[in-house]
PDB file of N, CA, C and O in Angstrom:
ATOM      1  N   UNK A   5       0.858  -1.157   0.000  1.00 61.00           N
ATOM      2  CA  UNK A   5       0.000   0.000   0.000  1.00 61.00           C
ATOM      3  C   UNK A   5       0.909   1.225   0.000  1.00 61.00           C
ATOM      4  O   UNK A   5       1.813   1.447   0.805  1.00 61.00           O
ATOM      5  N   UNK A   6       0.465   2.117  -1.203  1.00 75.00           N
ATOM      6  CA  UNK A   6       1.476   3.220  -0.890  1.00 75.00           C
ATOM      7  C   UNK A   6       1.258   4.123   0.414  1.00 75.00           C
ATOM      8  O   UNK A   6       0.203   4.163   1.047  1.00 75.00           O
ATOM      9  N   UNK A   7       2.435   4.851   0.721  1.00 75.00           N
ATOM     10  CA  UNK A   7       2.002   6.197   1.889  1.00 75.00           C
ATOM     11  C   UNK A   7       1.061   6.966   1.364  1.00 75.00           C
ATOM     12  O   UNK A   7       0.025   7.087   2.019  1.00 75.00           O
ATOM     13  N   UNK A   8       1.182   7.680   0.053  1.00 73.00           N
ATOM     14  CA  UNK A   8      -0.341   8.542   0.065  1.00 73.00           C
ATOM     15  C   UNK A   8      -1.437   7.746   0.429  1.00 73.00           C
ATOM     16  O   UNK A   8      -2.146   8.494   1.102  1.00 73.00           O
ATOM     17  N   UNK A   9      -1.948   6.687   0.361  1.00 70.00           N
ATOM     18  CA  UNK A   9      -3.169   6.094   0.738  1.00 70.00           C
ATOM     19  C   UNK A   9      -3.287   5.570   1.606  1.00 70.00           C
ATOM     20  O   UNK A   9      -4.469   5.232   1.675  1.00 70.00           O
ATOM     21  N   UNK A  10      -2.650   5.177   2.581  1.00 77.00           N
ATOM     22  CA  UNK A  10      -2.879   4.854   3.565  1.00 77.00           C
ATOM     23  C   UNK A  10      -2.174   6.118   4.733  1.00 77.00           C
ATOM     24  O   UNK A  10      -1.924   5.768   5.886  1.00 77.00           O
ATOM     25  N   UNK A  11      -1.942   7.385   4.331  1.00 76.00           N
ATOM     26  CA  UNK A  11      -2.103   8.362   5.073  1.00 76.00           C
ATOM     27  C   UNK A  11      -3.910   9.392   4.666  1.00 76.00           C
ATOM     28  O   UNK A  11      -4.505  10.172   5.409  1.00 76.00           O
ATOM     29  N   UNK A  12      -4.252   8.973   3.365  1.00 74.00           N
ATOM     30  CA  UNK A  12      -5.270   9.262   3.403  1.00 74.00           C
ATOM     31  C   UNK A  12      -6.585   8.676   3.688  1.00 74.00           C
ATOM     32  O   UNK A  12      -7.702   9.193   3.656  1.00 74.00           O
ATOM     33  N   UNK A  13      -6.160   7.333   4.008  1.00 73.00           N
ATOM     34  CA  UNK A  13      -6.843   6.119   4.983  1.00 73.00           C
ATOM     35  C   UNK A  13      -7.357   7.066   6.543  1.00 73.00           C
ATOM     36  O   UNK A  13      -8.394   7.615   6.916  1.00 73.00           O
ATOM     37  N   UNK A  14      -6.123   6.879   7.053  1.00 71.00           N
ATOM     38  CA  UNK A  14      -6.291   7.420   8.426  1.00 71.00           C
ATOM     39  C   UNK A  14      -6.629   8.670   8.429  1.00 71.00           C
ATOM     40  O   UNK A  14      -7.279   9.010   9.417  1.00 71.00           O
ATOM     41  N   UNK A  15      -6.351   9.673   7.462  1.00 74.00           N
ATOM     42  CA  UNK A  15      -6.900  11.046   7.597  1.00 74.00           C
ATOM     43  C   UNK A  15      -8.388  10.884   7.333  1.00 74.00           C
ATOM     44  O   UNK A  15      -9.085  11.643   8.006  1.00 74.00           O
ATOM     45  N   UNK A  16      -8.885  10.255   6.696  1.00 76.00           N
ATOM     46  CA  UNK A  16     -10.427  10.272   6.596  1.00 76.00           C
ATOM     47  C   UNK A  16     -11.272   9.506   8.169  1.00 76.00           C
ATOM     48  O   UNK A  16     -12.282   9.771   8.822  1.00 76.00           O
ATOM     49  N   UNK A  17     -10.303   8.590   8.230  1.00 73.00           N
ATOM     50  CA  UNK A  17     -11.088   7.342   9.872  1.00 73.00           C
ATOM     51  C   UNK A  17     -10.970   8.695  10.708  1.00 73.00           C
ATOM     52  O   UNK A  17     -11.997   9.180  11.183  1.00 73.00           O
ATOM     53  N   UNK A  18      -9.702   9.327  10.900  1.00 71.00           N
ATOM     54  CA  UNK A  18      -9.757  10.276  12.218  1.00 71.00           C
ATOM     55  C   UNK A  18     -10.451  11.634  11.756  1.00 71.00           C
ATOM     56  O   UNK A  18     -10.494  12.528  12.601  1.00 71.00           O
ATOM     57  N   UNK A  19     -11.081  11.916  10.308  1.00 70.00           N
ATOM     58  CA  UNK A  19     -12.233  12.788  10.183  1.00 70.00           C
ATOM     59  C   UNK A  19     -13.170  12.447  10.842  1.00 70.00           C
ATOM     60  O   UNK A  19     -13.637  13.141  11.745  1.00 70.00           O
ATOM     61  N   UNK A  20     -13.735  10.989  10.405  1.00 70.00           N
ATOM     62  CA  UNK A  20     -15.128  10.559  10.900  1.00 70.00           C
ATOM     63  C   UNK A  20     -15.212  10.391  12.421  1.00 70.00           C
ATOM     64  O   UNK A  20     -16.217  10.422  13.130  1.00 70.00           O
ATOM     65  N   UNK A  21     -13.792  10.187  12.799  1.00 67.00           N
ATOM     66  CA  UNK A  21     -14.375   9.511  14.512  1.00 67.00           C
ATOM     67  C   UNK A  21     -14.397  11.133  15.052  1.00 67.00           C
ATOM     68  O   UNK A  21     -15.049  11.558  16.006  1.00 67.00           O
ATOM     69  N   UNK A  22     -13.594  11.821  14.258  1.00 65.00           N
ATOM     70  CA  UNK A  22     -13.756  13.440  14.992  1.00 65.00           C
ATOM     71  C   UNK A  22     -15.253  14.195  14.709  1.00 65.00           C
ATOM     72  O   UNK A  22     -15.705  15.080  15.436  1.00 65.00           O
ATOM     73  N   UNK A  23     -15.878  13.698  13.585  1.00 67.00           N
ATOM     74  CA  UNK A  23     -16.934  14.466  13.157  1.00 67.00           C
ATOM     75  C   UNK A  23     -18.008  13.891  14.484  1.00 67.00           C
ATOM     76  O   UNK A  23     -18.785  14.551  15.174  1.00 67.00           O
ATOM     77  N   UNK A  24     -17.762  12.723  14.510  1.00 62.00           N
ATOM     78  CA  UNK A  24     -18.758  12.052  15.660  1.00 62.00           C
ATOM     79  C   UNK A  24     -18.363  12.367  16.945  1.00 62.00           C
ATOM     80  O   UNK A  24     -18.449  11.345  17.626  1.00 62.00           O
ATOM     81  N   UNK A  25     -17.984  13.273  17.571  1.00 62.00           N
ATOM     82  CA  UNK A  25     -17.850  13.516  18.581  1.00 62.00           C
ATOM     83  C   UNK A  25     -18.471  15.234  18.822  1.00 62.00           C
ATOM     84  O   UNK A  25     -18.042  16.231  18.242  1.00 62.00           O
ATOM     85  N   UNK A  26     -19.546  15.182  19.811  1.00 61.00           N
ATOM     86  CA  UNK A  26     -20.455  16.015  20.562  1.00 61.00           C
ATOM     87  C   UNK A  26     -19.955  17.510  20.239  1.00 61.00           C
ATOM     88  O   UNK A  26     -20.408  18.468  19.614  1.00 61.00           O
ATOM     89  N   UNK A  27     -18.211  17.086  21.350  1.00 59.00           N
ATOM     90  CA  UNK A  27     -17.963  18.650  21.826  1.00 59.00           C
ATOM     91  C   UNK A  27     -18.283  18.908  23.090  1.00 59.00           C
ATOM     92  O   UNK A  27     -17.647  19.732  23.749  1.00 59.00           O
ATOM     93  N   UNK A  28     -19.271  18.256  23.556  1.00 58.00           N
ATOM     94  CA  UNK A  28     -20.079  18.187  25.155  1.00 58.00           C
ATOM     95  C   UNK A  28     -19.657  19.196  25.785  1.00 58.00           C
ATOM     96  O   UNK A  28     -20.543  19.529  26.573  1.00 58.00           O
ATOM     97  N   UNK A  29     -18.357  20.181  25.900  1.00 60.00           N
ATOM     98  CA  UNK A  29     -18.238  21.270  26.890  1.00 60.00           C
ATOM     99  C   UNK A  29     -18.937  22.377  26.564  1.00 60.00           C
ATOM    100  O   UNK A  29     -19.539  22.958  27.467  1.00 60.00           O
ATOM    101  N   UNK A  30     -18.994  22.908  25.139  1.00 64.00           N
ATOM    102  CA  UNK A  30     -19.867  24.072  24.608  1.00 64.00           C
ATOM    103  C   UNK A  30     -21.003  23.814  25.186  1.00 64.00           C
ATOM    104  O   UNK A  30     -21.304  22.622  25.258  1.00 64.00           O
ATOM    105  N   UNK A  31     -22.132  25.019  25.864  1.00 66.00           N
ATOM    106  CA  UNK A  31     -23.374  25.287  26.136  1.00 66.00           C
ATOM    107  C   UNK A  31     -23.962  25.765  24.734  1.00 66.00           C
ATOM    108  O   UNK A  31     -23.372  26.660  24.129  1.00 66.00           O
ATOM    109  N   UNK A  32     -24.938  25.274  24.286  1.00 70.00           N
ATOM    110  CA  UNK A  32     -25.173  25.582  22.914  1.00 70.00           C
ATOM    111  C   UNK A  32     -26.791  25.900  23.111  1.00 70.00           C
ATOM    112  O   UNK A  32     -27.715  25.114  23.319  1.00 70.00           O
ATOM    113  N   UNK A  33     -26.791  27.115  22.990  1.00 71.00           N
ATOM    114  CA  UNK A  33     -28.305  27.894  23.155  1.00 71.00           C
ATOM    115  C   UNK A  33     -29.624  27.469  22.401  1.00 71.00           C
ATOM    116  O   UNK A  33     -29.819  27.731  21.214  1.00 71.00           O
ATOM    117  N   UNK A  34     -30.405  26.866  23.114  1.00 77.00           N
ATOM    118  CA  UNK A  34     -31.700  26.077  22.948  1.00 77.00           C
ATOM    119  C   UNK A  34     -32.859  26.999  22.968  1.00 77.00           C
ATOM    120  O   UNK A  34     -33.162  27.573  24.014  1.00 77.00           O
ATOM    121  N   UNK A  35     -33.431  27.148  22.024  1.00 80.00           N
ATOM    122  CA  UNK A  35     -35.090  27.621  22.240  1.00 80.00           C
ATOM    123  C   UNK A  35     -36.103  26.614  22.671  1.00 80.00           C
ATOM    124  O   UNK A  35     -36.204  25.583  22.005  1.00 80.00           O
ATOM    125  N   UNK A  36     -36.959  26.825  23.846  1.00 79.00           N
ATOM    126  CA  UNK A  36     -37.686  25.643  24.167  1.00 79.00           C
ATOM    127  C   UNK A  36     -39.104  25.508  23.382  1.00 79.00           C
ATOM    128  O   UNK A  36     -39.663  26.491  22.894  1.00 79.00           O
ATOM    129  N   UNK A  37     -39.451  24.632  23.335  1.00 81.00           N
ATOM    130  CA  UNK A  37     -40.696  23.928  22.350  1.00 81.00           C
ATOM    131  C   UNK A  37     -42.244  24.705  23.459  1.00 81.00           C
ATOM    132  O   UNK A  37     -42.706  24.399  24.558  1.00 81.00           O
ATOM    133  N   UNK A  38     -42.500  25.491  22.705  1.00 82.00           N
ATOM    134  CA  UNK A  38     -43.787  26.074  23.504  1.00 82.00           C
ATOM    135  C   UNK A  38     -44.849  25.477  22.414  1.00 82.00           C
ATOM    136  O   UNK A  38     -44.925  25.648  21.198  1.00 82.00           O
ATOM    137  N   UNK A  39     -45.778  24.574  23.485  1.00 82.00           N
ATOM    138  CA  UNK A  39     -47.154  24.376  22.692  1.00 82.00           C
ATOM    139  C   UNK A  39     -48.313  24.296  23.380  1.00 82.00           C
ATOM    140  O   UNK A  39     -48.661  23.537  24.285  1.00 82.00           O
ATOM    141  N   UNK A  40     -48.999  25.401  22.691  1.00 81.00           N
ATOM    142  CA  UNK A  40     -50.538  25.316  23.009  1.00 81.00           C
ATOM    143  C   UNK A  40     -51.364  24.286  23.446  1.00 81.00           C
ATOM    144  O   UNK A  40     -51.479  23.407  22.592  1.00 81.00           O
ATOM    145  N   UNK A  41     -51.902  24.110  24.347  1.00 80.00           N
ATOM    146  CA  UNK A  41     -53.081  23.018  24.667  1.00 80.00           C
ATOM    147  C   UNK A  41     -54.437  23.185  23.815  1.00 80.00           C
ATOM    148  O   UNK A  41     -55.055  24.216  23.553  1.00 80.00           O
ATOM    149  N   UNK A  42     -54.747  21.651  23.412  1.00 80.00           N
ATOM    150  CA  UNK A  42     -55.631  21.874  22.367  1.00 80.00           C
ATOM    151  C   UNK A  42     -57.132  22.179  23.007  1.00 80.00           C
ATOM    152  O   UNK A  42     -57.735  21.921  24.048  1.00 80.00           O
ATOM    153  N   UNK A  43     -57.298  22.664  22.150  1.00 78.00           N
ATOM    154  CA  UNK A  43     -59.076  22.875  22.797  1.00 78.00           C
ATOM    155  C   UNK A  43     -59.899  21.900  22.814  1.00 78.00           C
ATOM    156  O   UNK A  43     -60.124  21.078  21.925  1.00 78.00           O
ATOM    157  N   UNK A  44     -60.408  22.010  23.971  1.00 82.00           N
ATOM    158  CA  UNK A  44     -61.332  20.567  25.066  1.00 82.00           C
ATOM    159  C   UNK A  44     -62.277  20.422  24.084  1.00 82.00           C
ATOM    160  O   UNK A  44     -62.150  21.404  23.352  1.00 82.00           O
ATOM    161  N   UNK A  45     -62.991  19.850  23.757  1.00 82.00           N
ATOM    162  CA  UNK A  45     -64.149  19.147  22.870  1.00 82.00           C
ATOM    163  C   UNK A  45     -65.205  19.783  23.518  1.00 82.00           C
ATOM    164  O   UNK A  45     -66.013  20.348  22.780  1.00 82.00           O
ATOM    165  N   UNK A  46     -65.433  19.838  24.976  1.00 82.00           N
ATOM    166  CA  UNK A  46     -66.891  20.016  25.630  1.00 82.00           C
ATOM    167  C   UNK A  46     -67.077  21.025  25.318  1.00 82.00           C
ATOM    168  O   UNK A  46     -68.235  21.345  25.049  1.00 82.00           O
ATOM    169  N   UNK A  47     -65.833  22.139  25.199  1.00 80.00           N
ATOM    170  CA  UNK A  47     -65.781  23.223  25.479  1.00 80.00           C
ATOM    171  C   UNK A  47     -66.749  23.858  24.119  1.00 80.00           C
ATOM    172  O   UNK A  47     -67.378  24.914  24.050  1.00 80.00           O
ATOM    173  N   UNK A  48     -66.555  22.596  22.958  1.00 80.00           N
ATOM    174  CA  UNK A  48     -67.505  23.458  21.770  1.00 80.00           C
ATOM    175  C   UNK A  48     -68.327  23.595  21.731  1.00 80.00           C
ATOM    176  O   UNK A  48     -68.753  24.164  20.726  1.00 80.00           O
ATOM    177  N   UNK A  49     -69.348  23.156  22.890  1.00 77.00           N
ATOM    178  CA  UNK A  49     -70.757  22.417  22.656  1.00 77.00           C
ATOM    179  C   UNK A  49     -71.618  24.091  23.607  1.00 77.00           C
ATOM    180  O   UNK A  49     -72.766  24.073  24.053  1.00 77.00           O
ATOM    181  N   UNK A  50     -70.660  25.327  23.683  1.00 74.00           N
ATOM    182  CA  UNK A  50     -71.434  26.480  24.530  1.00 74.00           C
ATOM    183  C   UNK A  50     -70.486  26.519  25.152  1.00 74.00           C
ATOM    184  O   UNK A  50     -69.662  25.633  25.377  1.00 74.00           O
ATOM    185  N   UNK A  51     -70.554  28.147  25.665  1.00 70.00           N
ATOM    186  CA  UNK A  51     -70.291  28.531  26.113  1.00 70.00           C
ATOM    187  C   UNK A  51     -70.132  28.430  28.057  1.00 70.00           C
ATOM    188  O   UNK A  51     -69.273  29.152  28.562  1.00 70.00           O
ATOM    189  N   UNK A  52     -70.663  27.870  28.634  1.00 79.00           N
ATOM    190  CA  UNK A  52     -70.413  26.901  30.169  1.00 79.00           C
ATOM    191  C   UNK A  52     -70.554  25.911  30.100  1.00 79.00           C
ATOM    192  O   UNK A  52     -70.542  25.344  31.193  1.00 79.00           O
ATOM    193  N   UNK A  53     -70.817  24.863  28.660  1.00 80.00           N
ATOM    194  CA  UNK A  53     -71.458  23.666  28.699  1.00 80.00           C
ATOM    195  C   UNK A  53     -69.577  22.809  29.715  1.00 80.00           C
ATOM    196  O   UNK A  53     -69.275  22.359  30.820  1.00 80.00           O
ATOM    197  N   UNK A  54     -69.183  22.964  28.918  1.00 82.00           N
ATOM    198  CA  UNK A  54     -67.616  22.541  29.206  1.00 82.00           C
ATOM    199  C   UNK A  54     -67.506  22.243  31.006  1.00 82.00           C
ATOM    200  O   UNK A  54     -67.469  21.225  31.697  1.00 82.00           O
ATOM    201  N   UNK A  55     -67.472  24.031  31.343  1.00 82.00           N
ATOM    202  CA  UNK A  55     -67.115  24.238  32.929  1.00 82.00           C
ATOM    203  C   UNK A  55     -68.109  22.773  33.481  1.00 82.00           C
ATOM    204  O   UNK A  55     -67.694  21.678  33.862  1.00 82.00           O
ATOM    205  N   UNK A  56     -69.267  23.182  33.367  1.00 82.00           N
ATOM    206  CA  UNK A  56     -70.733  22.264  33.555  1.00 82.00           C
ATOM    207  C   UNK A  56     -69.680  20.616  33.433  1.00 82.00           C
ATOM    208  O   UNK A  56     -69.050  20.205  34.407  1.00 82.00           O
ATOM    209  N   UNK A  57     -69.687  20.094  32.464  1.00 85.00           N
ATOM    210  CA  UNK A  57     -69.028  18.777  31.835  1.00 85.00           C
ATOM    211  C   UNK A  57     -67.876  18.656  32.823  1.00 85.00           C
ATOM    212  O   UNK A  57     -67.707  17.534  33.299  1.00 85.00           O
ATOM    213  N   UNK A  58     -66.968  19.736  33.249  1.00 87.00           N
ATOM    214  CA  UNK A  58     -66.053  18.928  34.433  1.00 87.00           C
ATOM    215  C   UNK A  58     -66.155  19.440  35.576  1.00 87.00           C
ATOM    216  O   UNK A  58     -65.228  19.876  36.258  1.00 87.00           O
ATOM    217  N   UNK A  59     -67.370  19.412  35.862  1.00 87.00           N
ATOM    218  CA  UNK A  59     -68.111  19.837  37.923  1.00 87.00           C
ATOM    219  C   UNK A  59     -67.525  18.711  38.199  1.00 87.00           C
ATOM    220  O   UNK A  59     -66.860  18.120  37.348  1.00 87.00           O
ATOM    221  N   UNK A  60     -67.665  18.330  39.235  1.00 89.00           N
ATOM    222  CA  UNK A  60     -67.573  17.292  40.780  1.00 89.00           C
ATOM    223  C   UNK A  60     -69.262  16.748  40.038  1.00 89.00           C
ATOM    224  O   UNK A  60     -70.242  17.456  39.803  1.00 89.00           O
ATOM    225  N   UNK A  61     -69.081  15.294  39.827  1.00 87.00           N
ATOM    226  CA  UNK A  61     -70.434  15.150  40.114  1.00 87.00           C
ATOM    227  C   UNK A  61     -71.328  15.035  40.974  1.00 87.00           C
ATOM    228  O   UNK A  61     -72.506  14.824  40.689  1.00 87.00           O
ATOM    229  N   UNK A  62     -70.775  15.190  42.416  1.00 90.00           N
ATOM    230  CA  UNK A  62     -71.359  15.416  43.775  1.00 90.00           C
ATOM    231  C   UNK A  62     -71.778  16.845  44.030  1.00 90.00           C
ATOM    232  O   UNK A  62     -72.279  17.078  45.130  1.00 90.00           O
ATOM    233  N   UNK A  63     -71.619  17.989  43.027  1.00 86.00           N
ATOM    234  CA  UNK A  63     -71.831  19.558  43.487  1.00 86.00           C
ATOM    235  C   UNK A  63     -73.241  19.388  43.015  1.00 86.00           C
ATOM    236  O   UNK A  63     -73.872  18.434  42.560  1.00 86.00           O
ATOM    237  N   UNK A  64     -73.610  21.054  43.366  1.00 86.00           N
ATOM    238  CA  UNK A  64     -74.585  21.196  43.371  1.00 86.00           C
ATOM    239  C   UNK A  64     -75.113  21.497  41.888  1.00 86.00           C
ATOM    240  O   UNK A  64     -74.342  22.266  41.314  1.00 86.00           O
ATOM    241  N   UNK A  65     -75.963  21.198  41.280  1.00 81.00           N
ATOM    242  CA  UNK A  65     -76.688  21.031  40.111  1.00 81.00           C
ATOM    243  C   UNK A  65     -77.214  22.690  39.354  1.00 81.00           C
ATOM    244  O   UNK A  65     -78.265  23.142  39.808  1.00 81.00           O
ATOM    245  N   UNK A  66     -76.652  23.341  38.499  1.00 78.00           N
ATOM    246  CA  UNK A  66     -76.859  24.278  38.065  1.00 78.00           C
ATOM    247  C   UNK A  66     -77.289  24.348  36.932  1.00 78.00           C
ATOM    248  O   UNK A  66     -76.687  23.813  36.001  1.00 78.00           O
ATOM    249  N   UNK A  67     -78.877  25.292  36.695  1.00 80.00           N
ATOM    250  CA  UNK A  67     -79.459  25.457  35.767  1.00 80.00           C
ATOM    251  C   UNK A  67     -78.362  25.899  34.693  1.00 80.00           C
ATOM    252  O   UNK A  67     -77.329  26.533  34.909  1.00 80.00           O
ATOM    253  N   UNK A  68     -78.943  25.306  33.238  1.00 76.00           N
ATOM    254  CA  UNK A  68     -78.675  26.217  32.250  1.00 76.00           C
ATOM    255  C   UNK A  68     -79.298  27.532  32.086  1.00 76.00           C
ATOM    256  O   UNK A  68     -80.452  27.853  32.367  1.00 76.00           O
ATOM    257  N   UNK A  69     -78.170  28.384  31.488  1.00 76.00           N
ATOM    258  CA  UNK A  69     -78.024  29.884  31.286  1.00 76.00           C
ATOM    259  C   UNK A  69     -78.364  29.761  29.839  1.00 76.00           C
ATOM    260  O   UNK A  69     -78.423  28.687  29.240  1.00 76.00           O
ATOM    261  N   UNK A  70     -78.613  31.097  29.247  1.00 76.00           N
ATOM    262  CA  UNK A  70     -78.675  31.355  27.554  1.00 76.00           C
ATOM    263  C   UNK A  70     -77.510  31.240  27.063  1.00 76.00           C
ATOM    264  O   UNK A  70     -76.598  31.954  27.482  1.00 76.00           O
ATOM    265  N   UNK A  71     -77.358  30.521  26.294  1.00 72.00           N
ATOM    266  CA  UNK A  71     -75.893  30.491  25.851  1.00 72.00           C
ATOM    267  C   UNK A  71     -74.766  29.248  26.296  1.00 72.00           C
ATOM    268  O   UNK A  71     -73.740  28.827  25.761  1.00 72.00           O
ATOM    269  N   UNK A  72     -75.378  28.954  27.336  1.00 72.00           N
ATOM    270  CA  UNK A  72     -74.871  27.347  27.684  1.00 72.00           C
ATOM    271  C   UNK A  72     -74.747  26.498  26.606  1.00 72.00           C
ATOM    272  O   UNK A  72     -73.693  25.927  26.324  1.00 72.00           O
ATOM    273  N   UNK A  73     -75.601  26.409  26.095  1.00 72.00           N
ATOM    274  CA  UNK A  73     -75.841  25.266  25.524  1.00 72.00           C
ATOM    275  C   UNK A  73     -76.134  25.972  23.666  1.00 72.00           C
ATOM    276  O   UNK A  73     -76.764  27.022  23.539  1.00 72.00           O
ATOM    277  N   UNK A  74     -75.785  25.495  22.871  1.00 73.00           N
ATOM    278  CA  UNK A  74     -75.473  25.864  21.603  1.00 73.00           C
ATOM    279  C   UNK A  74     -77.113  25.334  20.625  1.00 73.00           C
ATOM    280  O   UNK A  74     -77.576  24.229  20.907  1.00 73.00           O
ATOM    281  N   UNK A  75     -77.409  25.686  20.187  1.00 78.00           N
ATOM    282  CA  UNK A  75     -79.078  24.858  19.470  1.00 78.00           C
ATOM    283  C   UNK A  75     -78.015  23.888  17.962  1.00 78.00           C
ATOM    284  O   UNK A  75     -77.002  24.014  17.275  1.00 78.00           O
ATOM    285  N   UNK A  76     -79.098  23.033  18.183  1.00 78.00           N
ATOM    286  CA  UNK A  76     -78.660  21.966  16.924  1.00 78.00           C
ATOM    287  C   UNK A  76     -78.716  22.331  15.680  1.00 78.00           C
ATOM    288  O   UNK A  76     -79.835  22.806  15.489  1.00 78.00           O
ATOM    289  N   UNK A  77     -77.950  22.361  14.526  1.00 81.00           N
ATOM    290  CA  UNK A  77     -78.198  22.492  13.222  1.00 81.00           C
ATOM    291  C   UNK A  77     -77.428  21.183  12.192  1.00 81.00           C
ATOM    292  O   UNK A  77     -76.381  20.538  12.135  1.00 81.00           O
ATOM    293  N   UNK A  78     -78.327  21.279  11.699  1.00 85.00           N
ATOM    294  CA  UNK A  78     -78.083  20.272  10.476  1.00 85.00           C
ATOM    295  C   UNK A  78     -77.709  20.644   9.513  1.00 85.00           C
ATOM    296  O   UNK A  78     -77.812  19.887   8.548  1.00 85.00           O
ATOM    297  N   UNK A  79     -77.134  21.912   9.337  1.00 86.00           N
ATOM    298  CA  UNK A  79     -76.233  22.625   7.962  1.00 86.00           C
ATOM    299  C   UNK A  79     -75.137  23.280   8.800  1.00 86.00           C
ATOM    300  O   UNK A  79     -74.253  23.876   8.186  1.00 86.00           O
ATOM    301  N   UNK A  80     -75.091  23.236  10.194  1.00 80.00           N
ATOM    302  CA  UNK A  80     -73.673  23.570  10.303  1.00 80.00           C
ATOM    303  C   UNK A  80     -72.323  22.735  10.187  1.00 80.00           C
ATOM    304  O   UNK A  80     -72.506  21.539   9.958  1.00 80.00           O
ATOM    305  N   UNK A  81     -71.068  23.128  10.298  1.00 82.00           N
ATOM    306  CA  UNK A  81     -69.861  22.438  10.439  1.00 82.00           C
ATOM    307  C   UNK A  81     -70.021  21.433  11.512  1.00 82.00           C
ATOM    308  O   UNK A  81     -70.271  21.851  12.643  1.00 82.00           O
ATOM    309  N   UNK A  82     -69.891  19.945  11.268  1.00 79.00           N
ATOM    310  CA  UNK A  82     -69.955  19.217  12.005  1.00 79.00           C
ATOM    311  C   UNK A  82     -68.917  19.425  13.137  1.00 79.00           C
ATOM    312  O   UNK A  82     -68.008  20.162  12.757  1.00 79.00           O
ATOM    313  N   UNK A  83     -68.793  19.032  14.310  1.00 71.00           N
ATOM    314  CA  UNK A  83     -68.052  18.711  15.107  1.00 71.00           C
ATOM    315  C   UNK A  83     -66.985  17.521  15.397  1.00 71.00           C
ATOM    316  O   UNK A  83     -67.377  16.764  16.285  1.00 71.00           O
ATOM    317  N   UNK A  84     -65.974  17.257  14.954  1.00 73.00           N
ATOM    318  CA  UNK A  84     -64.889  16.455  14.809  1.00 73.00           C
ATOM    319  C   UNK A  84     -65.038  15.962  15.955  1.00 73.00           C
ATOM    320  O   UNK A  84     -64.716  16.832  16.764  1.00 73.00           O
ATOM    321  N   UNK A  85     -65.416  14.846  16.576  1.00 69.00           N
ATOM    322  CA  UNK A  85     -64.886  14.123  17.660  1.00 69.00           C
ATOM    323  C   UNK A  85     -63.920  12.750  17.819  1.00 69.00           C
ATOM    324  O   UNK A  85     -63.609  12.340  18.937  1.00 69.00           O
TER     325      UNK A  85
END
C-alpha cells in the first residue's frame, strides 16, 4: 500500500471519529418547544357547557343559562370528535 493512501486512509477514519464527537463542553443555546393546549371538545358544545361537563359530580346542580348550551343544526360544520 502506498504512503499517500494509507495516510489518506487514516486522515479520513480520524475525520469521521472526529466528526462524531459532541464537543459536550460548549453550552449551545436552545429555544424551548412552547405548545398550546388543544381545545377541550366540551368546550364546543357552549359557552359553560364545558365548565358544567367537568363539575364534581357530587356539586350542586346548576341550571342552564342562555348560551350554555349551543341549538342543533343540520347545515352547520360538524363537530370532529
Amino acid at each position: 500500500m502506498s504512503k499517500l493512501l494509507r495516510n489518506m486512509l487514516f486522515a479520513s477514519a480520524a475525520g469521521a471519529a472526529l466528526a462524531a464527537c459532541g464537543g459536550g463542553d460548549q453550552a449551545t443555546p436552545t429555544t424551548p418547544v412552547v405548545t398550546t393546549p388543544a381545545a377541550k371538545l366540551e368546550d364546543s358544545f357552549g359557552a359553560n357547557f364545558g365548565v358544567a361537563y367537568r363539575a364534581d359530580p357530587n356539586s350542586v346542580a346548576k341550571d342552564p343559562q342562555p348560551g350554555d348550551i349551543i341549538p342543533l343544526s343540520l347545515t352547520a360544520t360538524p363537530v370532529t370528535i
